[in-house]
Amino acid sequence: MATTTSAAPPAIGVFERYLSIWVALCIVVGIGLGFAMPGLFAVIAEAEVANVNLVVAVLIWLMIVPMLLKIDFGALGSVRRHWKGVGVTLFINWAVKPFSMALLGAIFIGWLFAPLLPAGEGPSYIAGLILLAAAPCTAMVFVWSNLCDGDPNFTLSQVALNDLIMVVAFAPLVALLLGVAAITVPWDTLLISVALYIVAPVIAAQMLRRAVLASGGQPALDQLLSRLGPVSMIALLATLVLLFGFQGKAIIAQPLVIALLAVPILIQVYFNAGLAYWLSRRFGVAWCVAAPSALIGASNFFELAVAAAISLFGITSGAALATVVGVLVEVPVMLSVVAIVKRSRGWYERGAAA
């Protein structure tokens, strides 16, 4: 049994308190700007390397560097005591999520919604959903973990472990679920994403952390983190505006298809997050580990999924559209999961302590 005690969390500011309202506004603004200034969004969309958009990469840096500043590499060894949390997350990511998505895709897209979808596109949509679920999230996990006061050292170690497994397991897992002999993995996207979203910002954040601690100690670091907090949230909302600006025309042109594809994605996210959270509670995992474990188990590495769908089926395919729908629902849905795990902390800790 593992328990944890922690100081009372800081008061939630006005910006964070009404985050759901800002998210809704960003969705509307993003779609509106996508129609009002298509040329600008086209230029931004073309600024990419190996299907990794550089503007979005900068915004993700602004989001995750403040979280990475909190990580003390000297404390990473303490993650070993959270081995149950690591096990739960790995089980959800690699033994449950891809297979549950394949089942949900077959039920909803291949059967229930089949009469409402374009003829012959069902298998392609299902393939996109499988690609989306087969790759665990990387960079954005730091954002979700920070929002729910999760253990940053556990989050970093779990992301690193998932990245290592993904290099080996992504291709055979997708090949198994899609029923094909070989999968062309977009290795350039995978490796560049890991380097750009994990390795480089971790190094930069640790260099900055050491410099600040050397010059002003912990008070200076705390002051820097308080100043960077709003920057991180603004970058999150700006990313949302860009994503919906990129896909505004697809949303307006195919609203029914977008809505139907979102159904299995939503069910899958809440199912896997809930399962990870419940298993963590049953095993007595500390809440500061269980919360990010649920979020890591539910979110997806959408950059890799989109790139794989385009390389396998083409940019105009149903598979590519399905992965894009995953991008669109990722941020709002994960914010709702953050809210759920935070509000249920008392219930969780009563059960874990039993």
Short mmCIF file of C-alpha atoms in Angstrom, two decimals:
data_model
loop_
_atom_site.label_atom_id
_atom_site.label_comp_id
_atom_site.label_asym_id
_atom_site.label_seq_id
_atom_site.Cartn_x
_atom_site.Cartn_y
_atom_site.Cartn_z
CA MET A 1 0.00 0.00 0.00
CA ALA A 2 1.30 3.44 -0.88
CA THR A 3 0.03 6.69 0.51
CA THR A 4 1.14 10.23 0.15
CA THR A 5 0.85 13.45 2.08
CA SER A 6 1.30 16.81 0.52
CA ALA A 7 0.82 20.43 1.26
CA ALA A 8 -2.39 22.11 0.25
CA PRO A 9 -2.30 22.98 -3.45
CA PRO A 10 -2.05 26.65 -4.37
CA ALA A 11 -5.24 28.55 -4.99
CA ILE A 12 -6.56 28.30 -8.52
CA GLY A 13 -6.35 31.57 -10.40
CA VAL A 14 -9.12 33.11 -12.45
CA PHE A 15 -7.46 31.96 -15.67
CA GLU A 16 -7.31 28.30 -14.60
CA ARG A 17 -10.74 28.38 -12.93
CA TYR A 18 -12.47 29.28 -16.20
CA LEU A 19 -10.18 27.28 -18.47
CA SER A 20 -13.07 25.39 -20.05
CA ILE A 21 -14.57 28.72 -21.18
CA TRP A 22 -11.28 29.81 -22.73
CA VAL A 23 -11.00 26.46 -24.50
CA ALA A 24 -14.49 26.83 -25.99
CA LEU A 25 -13.65 30.36 -27.17
CA CYS A 26 -10.41 29.15 -28.74
CA ILE A 27 -12.28 26.46 -30.68
CA VAL A 28 -14.69 29.05 -32.08
CA VAL A 29 -11.91 31.56 -32.78
CA GLY A 30 -9.73 28.90 -34.42
CA ILE A 31 -12.47 27.78 -36.81
CA GLY A 32 -13.37 31.41 -37.58
CA LEU A 33 -9.78 32.44 -38.27
CA GLY A 34 -9.29 29.35 -40.42
CA PHE A 35 -12.02 30.62 -42.72
CA ALA A 36 -11.12 34.33 -42.46
CA MET A 37 -7.36 33.90 -43.05
CA PRO A 38 -6.81 30.62 -44.91
CA GLY A 39 -3.58 31.88 -46.47
CA LEU A 40 -1.98 32.53 -43.09
CA PHE A 41 -2.90 29.10 -41.77
CA ALA A 42 -1.67 27.49 -44.98
CA VAL A 43 1.74 29.10 -44.50
CA ILE A 44 1.87 27.98 -40.87
CA ALA A 45 0.81 24.45 -41.84
CA GLU A 46 3.62 24.21 -44.41
CA ALA A 47 6.28 25.06 -41.82
CA GLU A 48 7.01 21.47 -40.93
CA VAL A 49 9.72 18.84 -40.98
CA ALA A 50 8.74 15.17 -41.31
CA ASN A 51 5.09 16.07 -40.62
CA VAL A 52 6.10 17.85 -37.39
CA ASN A 53 4.80 21.42 -37.47
CA LEU A 54 7.49 23.80 -36.24
CA VAL A 55 5.09 26.49 -34.99
CA VAL A 56 3.19 23.95 -32.92
CA ALA A 57 6.53 22.61 -31.70
CA VAL A 58 7.49 26.07 -30.38
CA LEU A 59 4.14 26.36 -28.59
CA ILE A 60 4.60 22.92 -27.06
CA TRP A 61 8.02 24.01 -25.83
CA LEU A 62 6.41 27.00 -24.14
CA MET A 63 3.91 24.65 -22.56
CA ILE A 64 6.23 21.95 -21.26
CA VAL A 65 9.49 23.73 -20.34
CA PRO A 66 7.93 25.25 -17.17
CA MET A 67 6.82 21.75 -16.15
CA LEU A 68 10.23 20.29 -16.90
CA LEU A 69 11.87 22.96 -14.72
CA LYS A 70 10.20 21.29 -11.73
CA ILE A 71 11.95 17.98 -12.34
CA ASP A 72 14.88 17.15 -10.11
CA PHE A 73 16.94 14.45 -11.79
CA GLY A 74 18.41 13.58 -8.44
CA ALA A 75 14.95 12.44 -7.34
CA LEU A 76 14.27 10.19 -10.35
CA GLY A 77 15.48 7.20 -8.36
CA SER A 78 12.46 7.59 -6.10
CA VAL A 79 10.22 6.57 -9.00
CA ARG A 80 11.10 2.94 -8.28
CA ARG A 81 8.77 2.95 -5.29
CA HIS A 82 5.90 3.71 -7.71
CA TRP A 83 6.41 0.50 -9.68
CA LYS A 84 2.72 -0.33 -9.42
CA GLY A 85 1.83 2.94 -11.14
CA VAL A 86 4.35 2.21 -13.89
CA GLY A 87 2.85 -1.24 -14.35
CA VAL A 88 -0.70 0.10 -14.58
CA THR A 89 0.25 2.66 -17.22
CA LEU A 90 2.19 0.18 -19.34
CA PHE A 91 -0.69 -2.30 -19.14
CA ILE A 92 -3.22 0.31 -20.31
CA ASN A 93 -1.02 1.73 -23.07
CA TRP A 94 0.12 -1.51 -24.64
CA ALA A 95 -2.31 -4.27 -23.63
CA VAL A 96 -5.64 -2.42 -23.50
CA LYS A 97 -5.80 0.83 -25.46
CA PRO A 98 -4.98 -0.34 -29.03
CA PHE A 99 -7.24 -3.39 -28.74
CA SER A 100 -10.11 -1.51 -27.11
CA MET A 101 -9.98 1.06 -29.92
CA ALA A 102 -10.04 -1.69 -32.55
CA LEU A 103 -13.14 -3.15 -30.86
CA LEU A 104 -14.86 0.24 -30.53
CA GLY A 105 -14.05 1.06 -34.15
CA ALA A 106 -15.57 -2.19 -35.34
CA ILE A 107 -18.71 -1.67 -33.24
CA PHE A 108 -19.37 1.98 -34.00
CA ILE A 109 -17.75 2.66 -37.38
CA GLY A 110 -18.04 -0.79 -38.88
CA TRP A 111 -21.58 -1.51 -37.65
CA LEU A 112 -23.71 1.10 -35.85
CA PHE A 113 -22.66 4.17 -37.85
CA ALA A 114 -21.92 2.38 -41.15
CA PRO A 115 -25.15 3.52 -42.88
CA LEU A 116 -24.38 7.17 -42.02
CA LEU A 117 -20.79 7.18 -43.31
CA PRO A 118 -19.50 7.45 -46.90
CA ALA A 119 -19.70 4.06 -48.60
CA GLY A 120 -16.50 2.04 -48.48
CA GLU A 121 -14.69 4.35 -46.04
CA GLY A 122 -15.37 2.35 -42.88
CA PRO A 123 -12.17 0.23 -42.92
CA SER A 124 -10.05 3.33 -43.56
CA TYR A 125 -11.65 5.17 -40.63
CA ILE A 126 -11.07 2.19 -38.36
CA ALA A 127 -7.43 2.01 -39.44
CA GLY A 128 -6.97 5.67 -38.50
CA LEU A 129 -8.49 5.08 -35.08
CA ILE A 130 -6.14 2.15 -34.50
CA LEU A 131 -3.11 4.23 -35.50
CA LEU A 132 -4.26 6.90 -33.07
CA ALA A 133 -4.52 4.49 -30.15
CA ALA A 134 -1.30 2.55 -30.83
CA ALA A 135 1.05 5.38 -29.85
CA PRO A 136 1.02 6.77 -26.28
CA CYS A 137 1.24 10.54 -25.86
CA THR A 138 4.59 12.21 -25.18
CA ALA A 139 4.96 15.97 -24.76
CA MET A 140 1.38 16.96 -23.88
CA VAL A 141 1.41 14.52 -20.95
CA PHE A 142 3.60 16.99 -19.09
CA VAL A 143 0.85 19.59 -19.46
CA TRP A 144 -1.88 17.28 -18.17
CA SER A 145 0.28 16.04 -15.30
CA ASN A 146 1.12 19.59 -14.25
CA LEU A 147 -2.54 20.65 -14.31
CA CYS A 148 -3.49 17.85 -11.93
CA ASP A 149 -0.45 18.27 -9.62
CA GLY A 150 1.01 14.93 -10.67
CA ASP A 151 4.49 13.73 -9.74
CA PRO A 152 6.76 15.27 -12.43
CA ASN A 153 9.52 12.70 -11.94
CA PHE A 154 7.10 9.82 -12.46
CA THR A 155 5.68 11.52 -15.55
CA LEU A 156 9.11 11.99 -17.12
CA SER A 157 10.20 8.43 -16.41
CA GLN A 158 6.95 6.99 -17.77
CA VAL A 159 7.12 9.07 -20.96
CA ALA A 160 10.73 8.01 -21.54
CA LEU A 161 9.81 4.35 -21.03
CA ASN A 162 6.88 4.59 -23.43
CA ASP A 163 9.09 6.22 -26.06
CA LEU A 164 11.55 3.33 -25.85
CA ILE A 165 8.79 0.73 -26.15
CA MET A 166 7.15 2.62 -29.02
CA VAL A 167 10.30 2.40 -31.15
CA VAL A 168 10.10 -1.40 -30.94
CA ALA A 169 6.38 -2.15 -30.58
CA PHE A 170 4.51 0.41 -32.72
CA ALA A 171 5.01 -1.25 -36.11
CA PRO A 172 4.24 -4.88 -35.14
CA LEU A 173 1.27 -3.84 -32.99
CA VAL A 174 -0.30 -1.80 -35.78
CA ALA A 175 0.47 -4.55 -38.31
CA LEU A 176 -1.30 -7.07 -36.09
CA LEU A 177 -4.42 -4.94 -35.65
CA LEU A 178 -4.63 -3.81 -39.28
CA GLY A 179 -4.05 -7.34 -40.52
CA VAL A 180 -1.26 -6.46 -42.95
CA ALA A 181 2.15 -7.99 -43.34
CA ALA A 182 4.24 -4.86 -42.93
CA ILE A 183 3.75 -1.30 -41.72
CA THR A 184 5.84 1.59 -42.98
CA VAL A 185 6.66 3.45 -39.80
CA PRO A 186 7.46 7.15 -40.38
CA TRP A 187 10.71 6.88 -38.46
CA ASP A 188 11.72 10.45 -39.22
CA THR A 189 8.52 11.73 -37.59
CA LEU A 190 8.93 9.42 -34.61
CA LEU A 191 12.58 10.25 -33.95
CA ILE A 192 12.29 13.98 -34.64
CA SER A 193 9.23 14.22 -32.39
CA VAL A 194 10.99 12.46 -29.52
CA ALA A 195 14.08 14.64 -29.95
CA LEU A 196 12.10 17.86 -30.39
CA TYR A 197 9.46 17.33 -27.72
CA ILE A 198 11.36 15.35 -25.09
CA VAL A 199 15.15 15.28 -25.37
CA ALA A 200 15.81 18.91 -26.34
CA PRO A 201 13.37 20.59 -23.91
CA VAL A 202 14.52 18.34 -21.04
CA ILE A 203 18.14 19.36 -21.64
CA ALA A 204 17.23 23.05 -22.00
CA ALA A 205 15.05 23.02 -18.89
CA GLN A 206 17.68 21.28 -16.78
CA MET A 207 20.37 23.74 -17.88
CA LEU A 208 18.10 26.65 -16.99
CA ARG A 209 17.13 25.04 -13.67
CA ARG A 210 20.76 24.59 -12.64
CA ALA A 211 21.64 28.15 -13.63
CA VAL A 212 18.72 29.62 -11.67
CA LEU A 213 19.39 27.49 -8.59
CA ALA A 214 23.08 28.39 -8.71
CA SER A 215 22.36 32.11 -8.84
CA GLY A 216 19.34 32.51 -6.59
CA GLY A 217 18.46 29.17 -5.04
CA GLN A 218 14.98 27.71 -4.66
CA PRO A 219 13.25 31.10 -4.15
CA ALA A 220 14.53 32.27 -7.54
CA LEU A 221 13.29 29.07 -9.19
CA ASP A 222 9.86 29.43 -7.55
CA GLN A 223 9.63 33.02 -8.78
CA LEU A 224 10.56 31.99 -12.32
CA LEU A 225 7.97 29.22 -12.30
CA SER A 226 5.23 31.60 -11.15
CA ARG A 227 6.07 33.95 -14.03
CA LEU A 228 6.13 31.17 -16.61
CA GLY A 229 2.80 29.67 -15.51
CA PRO A 230 0.60 32.06 -17.56
CA VAL A 231 2.91 31.65 -20.56
CA SER A 232 2.34 27.91 -20.49
CA MET A 233 -1.44 28.27 -20.39
CA ILE A 234 -1.49 30.87 -23.18
CA ALA A 235 0.63 28.54 -25.33
CA LEU A 236 -1.89 25.75 -24.69
CA LEU A 237 -4.77 27.92 -25.89
CA ALA A 238 -2.79 29.19 -28.89
CA THR A 239 -2.12 25.58 -29.89
CA LEU A 240 -5.84 24.91 -29.72
CA VAL A 241 -6.56 27.90 -31.99
CA LEU A 242 -4.03 26.61 -34.53
CA LEU A 243 -5.34 23.04 -34.53
CA PHE A 244 -8.92 24.11 -35.09
CA GLY A 245 -7.81 26.73 -37.60
CA PHE A 246 -6.02 24.06 -39.63
CA GLN A 247 -9.08 21.79 -39.67
CA GLY A 248 -11.92 24.33 -39.70
CA LYS A 249 -12.93 23.56 -43.29
CA ALA A 250 -13.02 19.81 -42.64
CA ILE A 251 -15.22 20.36 -39.60
CA ILE A 252 -17.68 22.53 -41.49
CA ALA A 253 -17.62 20.35 -44.64
CA GLN A 254 -18.12 17.01 -42.86
CA PRO A 255 -19.68 17.75 -39.45
CA LEU A 256 -21.56 14.44 -39.25
CA VAL A 257 -18.49 12.36 -40.10
CA ILE A 258 -16.41 14.30 -37.56
CA ALA A 259 -19.05 13.81 -34.87
CA LEU A 260 -19.42 10.08 -35.55
CA LEU A 261 -15.66 9.48 -35.54
CA ALA A 262 -15.39 11.36 -32.25
CA VAL A 263 -17.73 8.91 -30.48
CA PRO A 264 -15.37 5.89 -30.23
CA ILE A 265 -12.46 8.23 -29.46
CA LEU A 266 -14.34 9.79 -26.55
CA ILE A 267 -15.43 6.42 -25.18
CA GLN A 268 -11.90 5.08 -25.49
CA VAL A 269 -10.35 8.04 -23.66
CA TYR A 270 -12.73 7.91 -20.71
CA PHE A 271 -12.65 4.11 -20.55
CA ASN A 272 -8.85 3.86 -20.45
CA ALA A 273 -8.45 6.81 -18.08
CA GLY A 274 -11.09 5.34 -15.76
CA LEU A 275 -9.58 1.86 -15.88
CA ALA A 276 -6.08 3.17 -15.10
CA TYR A 277 -7.43 5.31 -12.26
CA TRP A 278 -9.46 2.43 -10.79
CA LEU A 279 -6.59 -0.07 -11.02
CA SER A 280 -4.25 2.44 -9.36
CA ARG A 281 -6.74 2.87 -6.53
CA ARG A 282 -7.12 -0.90 -6.12
CA PHE A 283 -3.34 -1.31 -5.91
CA GLY A 284 -2.91 1.55 -3.41
CA VAL A 285 -0.93 3.78 -5.75
CA ALA A 286 -0.34 7.33 -4.49
CA TRP A 287 -2.77 9.85 -6.04
CA CYS A 288 0.07 12.04 -7.36
CA VAL A 289 1.08 9.04 -9.49
CA ALA A 290 -2.40 7.71 -10.26
CA ALA A 291 -3.56 11.02 -11.74
CA PRO A 292 -0.82 11.28 -14.41
CA SER A 293 -1.03 7.51 -14.92
CA ALA A 294 -4.68 7.87 -15.93
CA LEU A 295 -3.84 10.75 -18.25
CA ILE A 296 -0.86 8.99 -19.84
CA GLY A 297 -3.04 5.93 -20.40
CA ALA A 298 -5.76 7.95 -22.12
CA SER A 299 -3.91 10.40 -24.37
CA ASN A 300 -2.36 9.75 -27.78
CA PHE A 301 0.75 10.68 -29.78
CA PHE A 302 -1.28 12.33 -32.53
CA GLU A 303 1.70 13.64 -34.53
CA LEU A 304 2.91 10.09 -35.14
CA ALA A 305 -0.62 8.84 -35.82
CA VAL A 306 -1.30 11.53 -38.44
CA ALA A 307 2.06 10.95 -40.14
CA ALA A 308 1.57 7.18 -40.20
CA ALA A 309 -1.95 7.53 -41.62
CA ILE A 310 -0.77 9.85 -44.39
CA SER A 311 2.18 7.63 -45.30
CA LEU A 312 0.05 4.46 -45.37
CA PHE A 313 -3.26 5.66 -46.82
CA GLY A 314 -2.73 9.16 -48.22
CA ILE A 315 -3.52 12.67 -47.04
CA THR A 316 -7.12 12.59 -48.30
CA SER A 317 -7.91 9.16 -46.84
CA GLY A 318 -10.46 8.34 -44.19
CA ALA A 319 -7.61 7.14 -41.97
CA ALA A 320 -5.95 10.55 -42.07
CA LEU A 321 -9.27 12.24 -41.25
CA ALA A 322 -9.84 9.91 -38.29
CA THR A 323 -6.45 10.78 -36.80
CA VAL A 324 -7.20 14.48 -37.28
CA VAL A 325 -10.44 14.06 -35.32
CA GLY A 326 -8.27 12.64 -32.54
CA VAL A 327 -6.22 15.84 -32.62
CA LEU A 328 -9.36 17.97 -32.41
CA VAL A 329 -10.84 16.23 -29.37
CA GLU A 330 -7.53 15.63 -27.53
CA VAL A 331 -7.20 18.92 -25.64
CA PRO A 332 -10.82 19.53 -24.57
CA VAL A 333 -11.34 15.90 -23.55
CA MET A 334 -8.07 15.61 -21.62
CA LEU A 335 -8.90 18.84 -19.77
CA SER A 336 -12.14 17.20 -18.67
CA VAL A 337 -10.20 14.14 -17.45
CA VAL A 338 -7.92 16.46 -15.47
CA ALA A 339 -10.97 18.03 -13.84
CA ILE A 340 -12.42 14.61 -12.97
CA VAL A 341 -9.29 13.24 -11.30
CA LYS A 342 -8.78 16.45 -9.32
CA ARG A 343 -12.35 16.52 -8.04
CA SER A 344 -12.25 12.84 -7.13
CA ARG A 345 -9.03 13.03 -5.12
CA GLY A 346 -10.78 12.61 -1.77
CA TRP A 347 -12.66 9.55 -2.98
CA TYR A 348 -9.48 8.11 -4.47
CA GLU A 349 -7.32 8.53 -1.36
CA ARG A 350 -9.97 7.06 0.95
CA GLY A 351 -10.01 3.93 -1.19
CA ALA A 352 -6.22 3.72 -1.67
CA ALA A 353 -5.65 4.05 2.07
CA ALA A 354 -8.09 1.23 2.83
#
